[in-house]
Amino acid sequence: MEFGNGEAAQFDWGEVKAVIGGQLTVLNLGAMQLCKSRKSYARAYPSQKQELLFDVHRRAFEHFGGVPRRVIYDNLRTAVKKILKGNHRNLQERFVEFSSLYLYEPEFCNPAKGNEKGRIENQIGFIRENFFVPIPKFAALEELNDRLLSFLISVSRTKMHPNCPDQTRHEVYEQERGSFIPLPAHGYECCRVTHAAVTSYSTIHFETNQYSVPGVYVGKTVQVKGYADEVVVSLKGVEISRHKRLYSARQQSLNPYHYLEALSRKPRAFADGLPFKE
C-alpha cells in the first residue's frame, strides 16, 4: 500500500492491562496512525463508549496538528448502525456530526477483514508488547496516558521509517503535516448529553452511578454532560456541579460542600453522613 501526504489514517481499539492505583485493570486502548509517516497517537480508557471514541480522535487530530482526508475503521457500533450492500453504511448521527465538523471521510473495512487496516493493528501490537509488557504500574490513569504519549513521541523520533530508511517517522511526518485539513476553530464537544431530576438526596443519576449537586436544586431537572474524565451538571446554562467520572456500577461521588446547608439543620449528620465519611 502506498499513501500520499495527509491522505489517510487508520483507527482501532485494543485491549491492554495495567495496574492502576494498586488494582489490575483491563483498559481499552484507542489508537490512530497516519498511513504515510506512521506517526501514531494512543490513549487508554475504561470503555469504548461513543464519547470516548470522539475524545481520542480529537486528541489525535490536535496532536498531529491537522486532520487526514480519510480515516479507515472496522465497523464500530459507535459509528455504524447497519452495514448495507457494497461499501455503504448507515452511520450513527453523532458520528456523522463529528466527521463532518473535522471534514474527513470515514472509510470502513469489509466485515471480518481487519487486514485492510493492518498498520494500526500492528501498531497496537507494538504498543502492547513494548509499553504494557511487563504489566506497568501507575498511580492513576492520567499518569499512564502521559507516559504513553511520551513513549510514542520517543518512538516517532527514534524509529526509522520502513519506506525511508534514512529518515525517522517524525522526519517524514514533518513533510506530511502541511497536507492535513486544518483543525476547526472550535473542537467537537466529546460528551454524552442527557437530563436528570435531582433526587431528595441531592444527587443525579448518570448511567449506573450517582453524583451530588447542591441541595438547593432538589426536585429540579438539570442537564448532565458525561465527558471522558468528568461529569458536569448544569441548570439553564450555568454549571452547578462537576465530578470525576465513575465507570464501575453503583458508585457514588458525593461532594461534602453540597450538603453544608443540610448539615446546618442536622449537625449530628456530620458523624455518620456518607458525604462526610472521608
GROMACS .gro file of C-alpha atoms in nm:
model
  278
    1MET     CA    1   0.000   0.000   0.000
    2GLU     CA    2   0.123   0.348  -0.088
    3PHE     CA    3  -0.031   0.660   0.067
    4GLY     CA    4   0.022   1.027  -0.012
    5ASN     CA    5   0.089   1.304   0.239
    6GLY     CA    6  -0.212   1.369   0.463
    7GLU     CA    7  -0.418   1.118   0.267
    8ALA     CA    8  -0.527   0.870   0.532
    9ALA     CA    9  -0.507   0.736   0.886
   10GLN     CA   10  -0.622   0.412   1.045
   11PHE     CA   11  -0.800   0.374   1.380
   12ASP     CA   12  -0.873   0.078   1.607
   13TRP     CA   13  -0.931  -0.026   1.967
   14GLY     CA   14  -0.718  -0.280   2.152
   15GLU     CA   15  -0.734  -0.436   2.497
   16VAL     CA   16  -0.444  -0.382   2.740
   17LYS     CA   17  -0.381  -0.437   3.111
   18ALA     CA   18  -0.219  -0.215   3.372
   19VAL     CA   19  -0.211  -0.181   3.749
   20ILE     CA   20  -0.388   0.146   3.836
   21GLY     CA   21  -0.385   0.256   4.198
   22GLY     CA   22  -0.280  -0.093   4.308
   23GLN     CA   23  -0.556  -0.272   4.114
   24LEU     CA   24  -0.511  -0.479   3.796
   25THR     CA   25  -0.731  -0.308   3.536
   26VAL     CA   26  -0.838  -0.404   3.185
   27LEU     CA   27  -0.831  -0.095   2.963
   28ASN     CA   28  -0.935  -0.007   2.609
   29LEU     CA   29  -0.656   0.145   2.401
   30GLY     CA   30  -0.778   0.378   2.126
   31ALA     CA   31  -0.504   0.425   1.867
   32MET     CA   32  -0.466   0.616   1.540
   33GLN     CA   33  -0.174   0.602   1.295
   34LEU     CA   34  -0.104   0.822   0.995
   35CYS     CA   35  -0.064   0.598   0.692
   36LYS     CA   36   0.215   0.798   0.525
   37SER     CA   37   0.452   0.884   0.810
   38ARG     CA   38   0.346   0.607   1.055
   39LYS     CA   39   0.330   0.865   1.335
   40SER     CA   40   0.073   0.747   1.590
   41TYR     CA   41  -0.133   0.857   1.887
   42ALA     CA   42  -0.292   0.635   2.153
   43ARG     CA   43  -0.482   0.680   2.477
   44ALA     CA   44  -0.624   0.431   2.730
   45TYR     CA   45  -0.986   0.447   2.850
   46PRO     CA   46  -1.211   0.243   3.079
   47SER     CA   47  -1.451   0.161   2.792
   48GLN     CA   48  -1.523   0.213   2.420
   49LYS     CA   49  -1.824   0.444   2.460
   50GLN     CA   50  -1.901   0.679   2.171
   51GLU     CA   51  -1.791   0.993   2.355
   52LEU     CA   52  -1.456   0.825   2.422
   53LEU     CA   53  -1.422   0.743   2.052
   54PHE     CA   54  -1.467   1.113   1.979
   55ASP     CA   55  -1.229   1.211   2.259
   56VAL     CA   56  -0.938   1.003   2.130
   57HIS     CA   57  -0.998   1.130   1.775
   58ARG     CA   58  -0.999   1.495   1.882
   59ARG     CA   59  -0.682   1.446   2.086
   60ALA     CA   60  -0.513   1.264   1.797
   61PHE     CA   61  -0.601   1.534   1.543
   62GLU     CA   62  -0.476   1.805   1.780
   63HIS     CA   63  -0.156   1.606   1.840
   64PHE     CA   64  -0.099   1.572   1.464
   65GLY     CA   65  -0.178   1.940   1.408
   66GLY     CA   66  -0.445   1.865   1.147
   67VAL     CA   67  -0.682   1.605   1.003
   68PRO     CA   68  -0.611   1.340   0.736
   69ARG     CA   69  -0.857   1.332   0.446
   70ARG     CA   70  -0.969   0.977   0.525
   71VAL     CA   71  -0.981   0.763   0.841
   72ILE     CA   72  -1.012   0.386   0.798
   73TYR     CA   73  -1.212   0.183   1.054
   74ASP     CA   74  -1.360  -0.151   1.143
   75ASN     CA   75  -1.741  -0.145   1.153
   76LEU     CA   76  -1.760   0.002   1.505
   77ARG     CA   77  -2.104   0.001   1.664
   78THR     CA   78  -2.040   0.353   1.790
   79ALA     CA   79  -2.000   0.462   1.426
   80VAL     CA   80  -2.207   0.221   1.216
   81LYS     CA   81  -2.578   0.149   1.268
   82LYS     CA   82  -2.609  -0.101   0.985
   83ILE     CA   83  -2.388  -0.248   0.712
   84LEU     CA   84  -2.558  -0.210   0.373
   85LYS     CA   85  -2.474  -0.359   0.036
   86GLY     CA   86  -2.130  -0.292  -0.106
   87ASN     CA   87  -1.931  -0.028   0.078
   88HIS     CA   88  -2.236   0.163   0.203
   89ARG     CA   89  -2.305   0.212   0.574
   90ASN     CA   90  -2.592   0.358   0.776
   91LEU     CA   91  -2.396   0.570   1.025
   92GLN     CA   92  -2.471   0.691   1.377
   93GLU     CA   93  -2.596   1.051   1.371
   94ARG     CA   94  -2.339   1.189   1.616
   95PHE     CA   95  -2.057   1.016   1.429
   96VAL     CA   96  -2.174   1.195   1.114
   97GLU     CA   97  -2.171   1.523   1.312
   98PHE     CA   98  -1.815   1.457   1.429
   99SER     CA   99  -1.667   1.360   1.093
  100SER     CA  100  -1.849   1.650   0.924
  101LEU     CA  101  -1.700   1.903   1.167
  102TYR     CA  102  -1.347   1.775   1.101
  103LEU     CA  103  -1.419   1.739   0.725
  104TYR     CA  104  -1.269   1.392   0.683
  105GLU     CA  105  -1.420   1.092   0.505
  106PRO     CA  106  -1.481   0.779   0.716
  107GLU     CA  107  -1.393   0.458   0.532
  108PHE     CA  108  -1.491   0.115   0.665
  109CYS     CA  109  -1.329  -0.222   0.611
  110ASN     CA  110  -1.523  -0.514   0.474
  111PRO     CA  111  -1.671  -0.730   0.754
  112ALA     CA  112  -1.412  -0.963   0.913
  113LYS     CA  113  -1.133  -0.805   0.705
  114GLY     CA  114  -0.916  -0.649   0.973
  115ASN     CA  115  -0.613  -0.692   0.746
  116GLU     CA  116  -0.745  -0.394   0.547
  117LYS     CA  117  -0.618  -0.176   0.832
  118GLY     CA  118  -0.320  -0.388   0.922
  119ARG     CA  119  -0.092  -0.094   1.002
  120ILE     CA  120  -0.285   0.017   1.310
  121GLU     CA  121  -0.334  -0.343   1.424
  122ASN     CA  122   0.042  -0.392   1.406
  123GLN     CA  123   0.097  -0.065   1.590
  124ILE     CA  124  -0.137  -0.168   1.873
  125GLY     CA  125   0.056  -0.493   1.898
  126PHE     CA  126   0.382  -0.296   1.913
  127ILE     CA  127   0.248  -0.072   2.192
  128ARG     CA  128   0.117  -0.371   2.384
  129GLU     CA  129   0.450  -0.556   2.364
  130ASN     CA  130   0.676  -0.259   2.431
  131PHE     CA  131   0.478  -0.047   2.679
  132PHE     CA  132   0.238  -0.286   2.852
  133VAL     CA  133   0.479  -0.581   2.896
  134PRO     CA  134   0.556  -0.642   3.173
  135ILE     CA  135   0.230  -0.505   3.314
  136PRO     CA  136   0.309  -0.145   3.417
  137LYS     CA  137   0.200   0.020   3.742
  138PHE     CA  138   0.065   0.374   3.774
  139ALA     CA  139  -0.097   0.577   4.048
  140ALA     CA  140  -0.374   0.695   3.813
  141LEU     CA  141  -0.494   0.657   3.455
  142GLU     CA  142  -0.382   1.014   3.379
  143GLU     CA  143  -0.023   0.917   3.465
  144LEU     CA  144  -0.043   0.615   3.233
  145ASN     CA  145  -0.162   0.828   2.941
  146ASP     CA  146   0.105   1.093   2.998
  147ARG     CA  147   0.377   0.826   2.998
  148LEU     CA  148   0.223   0.655   2.693
  149LEU     CA  149   0.228   0.979   2.493
  150SER     CA  150   0.593   1.038   2.585
  151PHE     CA  151   0.672   0.682   2.474
  152LEU     CA  152   0.502   0.730   2.135
  153ILE     CA  153   0.679   1.062   2.076
  154SER     CA  154   1.012   0.895   2.152
  155VAL     CA  155   0.934   0.606   1.913
  156SER     CA  156   0.844   0.852   1.637
  157ARG     CA  157   1.171   1.043   1.680
  158THR     CA  158   1.398   0.738   1.700
  159LYS     CA  159   1.239   0.464   1.486
  160MET     CA  160   1.335   0.471   1.120
  161HIS     CA  161   1.058   0.482   0.859
  162PRO     CA  162   1.025   0.145   0.678
  163ASN     CA  163   0.998   0.312   0.333
  164CYS     CA  164   1.256   0.585   0.401
  165PRO     CA  165   1.546   0.412   0.579
  166ASP     CA  166   1.746   0.733   0.612
  167GLN     CA  167   1.461   0.920   0.790
  168THR     CA  168   1.276   0.874   1.117
  169ARG     CA  169   0.898   0.861   1.130
  170HIS     CA  170   0.895   1.209   1.280
  171GLU     CA  171   1.102   1.348   0.992
  172VAL     CA  172   0.857   1.203   0.739
  173TYR     CA  173   0.570   1.341   0.948
  174GLU     CA  174   0.723   1.691   0.929
  175GLN     CA  175   0.697   1.663   0.550
  176GLU     CA  176   0.339   1.532   0.574
  177ARG     CA  177   0.189   1.777   0.823
  178GLY     CA  178   0.146   2.059   0.570
  179SER     CA  179  -0.104   1.846   0.377
  180PHE     CA  180  -0.358   1.799   0.658
  181ILE     CA  181  -0.704   1.952   0.667
  182PRO     CA  182  -0.686   2.241   0.918
  183LEU     CA  183  -0.844   2.192   1.259
  184PRO     CA  184  -1.183   2.361   1.311
  185ALA     CA  185  -1.196   2.683   1.512
  186HIS     CA  186  -1.378   2.500   1.791
  187GLY     CA  187  -1.324   2.132   1.867
  188TYR     CA  188  -1.614   1.889   1.898
  189GLU     CA  189  -1.764   1.864   2.246
  190CYS     CA  190  -1.688   1.499   2.319
  191CYS     CA  191  -1.957   1.413   2.569
  192ARG     CA  192  -2.284   1.231   2.615
  193VAL     CA  193  -2.569   1.473   2.696
  194THR     CA  194  -2.877   1.378   2.898
  195HIS     CA  195  -3.117   1.525   3.154
  196ALA     CA  196  -3.188   1.406   3.509
  197ALA     CA  197  -3.404   1.502   3.806
  198VAL     CA  198  -3.224   1.587   4.131
  199THR     CA  199  -3.332   1.339   4.399
  200SER     CA  200  -3.418   1.416   4.761
  201TYR     CA  201  -3.062   1.308   4.847
  202SER     CA  202  -2.920   1.593   4.632
  203THR     CA  203  -2.792   1.352   4.366
  204ILE     CA  204  -2.849   1.288   3.999
  205HIS     CA  205  -2.824   0.952   3.822
  206PHE     CA  206  -2.597   0.921   3.522
  207GLU     CA  207  -2.567   0.575   3.371
  208THR     CA  208  -2.545   0.345   3.677
  209ASN     CA  209  -2.390   0.594   3.921
  210GLN     CA  210  -2.490   0.890   4.139
  211TYR     CA  211  -2.331   1.236   4.158
  212SER     CA  212  -2.413   1.508   4.411
  213VAL     CA  213  -2.534   1.862   4.345
  214PRO     CA  214  -2.604   2.144   4.596
  215GLY     CA  215  -2.919   2.079   4.798
  216VAL     CA  216  -3.093   2.390   4.668
  217TYR     CA  217  -3.153   2.209   4.337
  218VAL     CA  218  -3.352   1.916   4.483
  219GLY     CA  219  -3.652   1.841   4.261
  220LYS     CA  220  -3.522   2.033   3.959
  221THR     CA  221  -3.438   1.884   3.620
  222VAL     CA  222  -3.078   1.951   3.516
  223GLN     CA  223  -2.856   1.887   3.216
  224VAL     CA  224  -2.581   1.626   3.255
  225LYS     CA  225  -2.277   1.600   3.027
  226GLY     CA  226  -2.059   1.291   3.054
  227TYR     CA  227  -1.707   1.355   2.922
  228ALA     CA  228  -1.425   1.101   2.916
  229ASP     CA  229  -1.291   1.211   3.255
  230GLU     CA  230  -1.566   1.423   3.410
  231VAL     CA  231  -1.940   1.458   3.464
  232VAL     CA  232  -2.065   1.818   3.451
  233VAL     CA  233  -2.411   1.917   3.575
  234SER     CA  234  -2.571   2.248   3.477
  235LEU     CA  235  -2.904   2.431   3.502
  236LYS     CA  236  -3.008   2.691   3.245
  237GLY     CA  237  -2.655   2.701   3.108
  238VAL     CA  238  -2.488   2.757   3.447
  239GLU     CA  239  -2.260   2.485   3.587
  240ILE     CA  240  -2.368   2.370   3.933
  241SER     CA  241  -2.157   2.057   3.986
  242ARG     CA  242  -1.851   1.878   3.847
  243HIS     CA  243  -1.720   1.530   3.936
  244LYS     CA  244  -1.463   1.280   3.819
  245ARG     CA  245  -1.650   1.029   3.601
  246LEU     CA  246  -1.714   0.687   3.751
  247TYR     CA  247  -1.713   0.379   3.529
  248SER     CA  248  -1.788   0.093   3.771
  249ALA     CA  249  -2.153   0.022   3.851
  250ARG     CA  250  -2.349   0.155   4.152
  251GLN     CA  251  -2.090   0.405   4.273
  252GLN     CA  252  -2.141   0.747   4.431
  253SER     CA  253  -1.945   1.071   4.407
  254LEU     CA  254  -2.059   1.299   4.691
  255ASN     CA  255  -1.910   1.644   4.742
  256PRO     CA  256  -1.944   1.735   5.115
  257TYR     CA  257  -1.979   2.105   5.027
  258HIS     CA  258  -2.308   2.023   4.854
  259TYR     CA  259  -2.451   1.919   5.194
  260LEU     CA  260  -2.348   2.213   5.414
  261GLU     CA  261  -2.699   2.361   5.419
  262ALA     CA  262  -2.845   2.029   5.530
  263LEU     CA  263  -2.567   1.995   5.787
  264SER     CA  264  -2.657   2.333   5.937
  265ARG     CA  265  -3.006   2.195   6.005
  266LYS     CA  266  -2.889   1.850   6.116
  267PRO     CA  267  -2.541   1.892   6.270
  268ARG     CA  268  -2.531   1.535   6.403
  269ALA     CA  269  -2.519   1.414   6.043
  270PHE     CA  270  -2.151   1.514   6.035
  271ALA     CA  271  -2.059   1.199   6.232
  272ASP     CA  272  -2.243   0.947   6.016
  273GLY     CA  273  -2.341   1.124   5.693
  274LEU     CA  274  -2.198   0.948   5.391
  275PRO     CA  275  -2.068   1.268   5.223
  276PHE     CA  276  -1.854   1.341   5.532
  277LYS     CA  277  -1.707   0.994   5.587
  278GLU     CA  278  -1.373   1.085   5.427
   0.00000   0.00000   0.00000
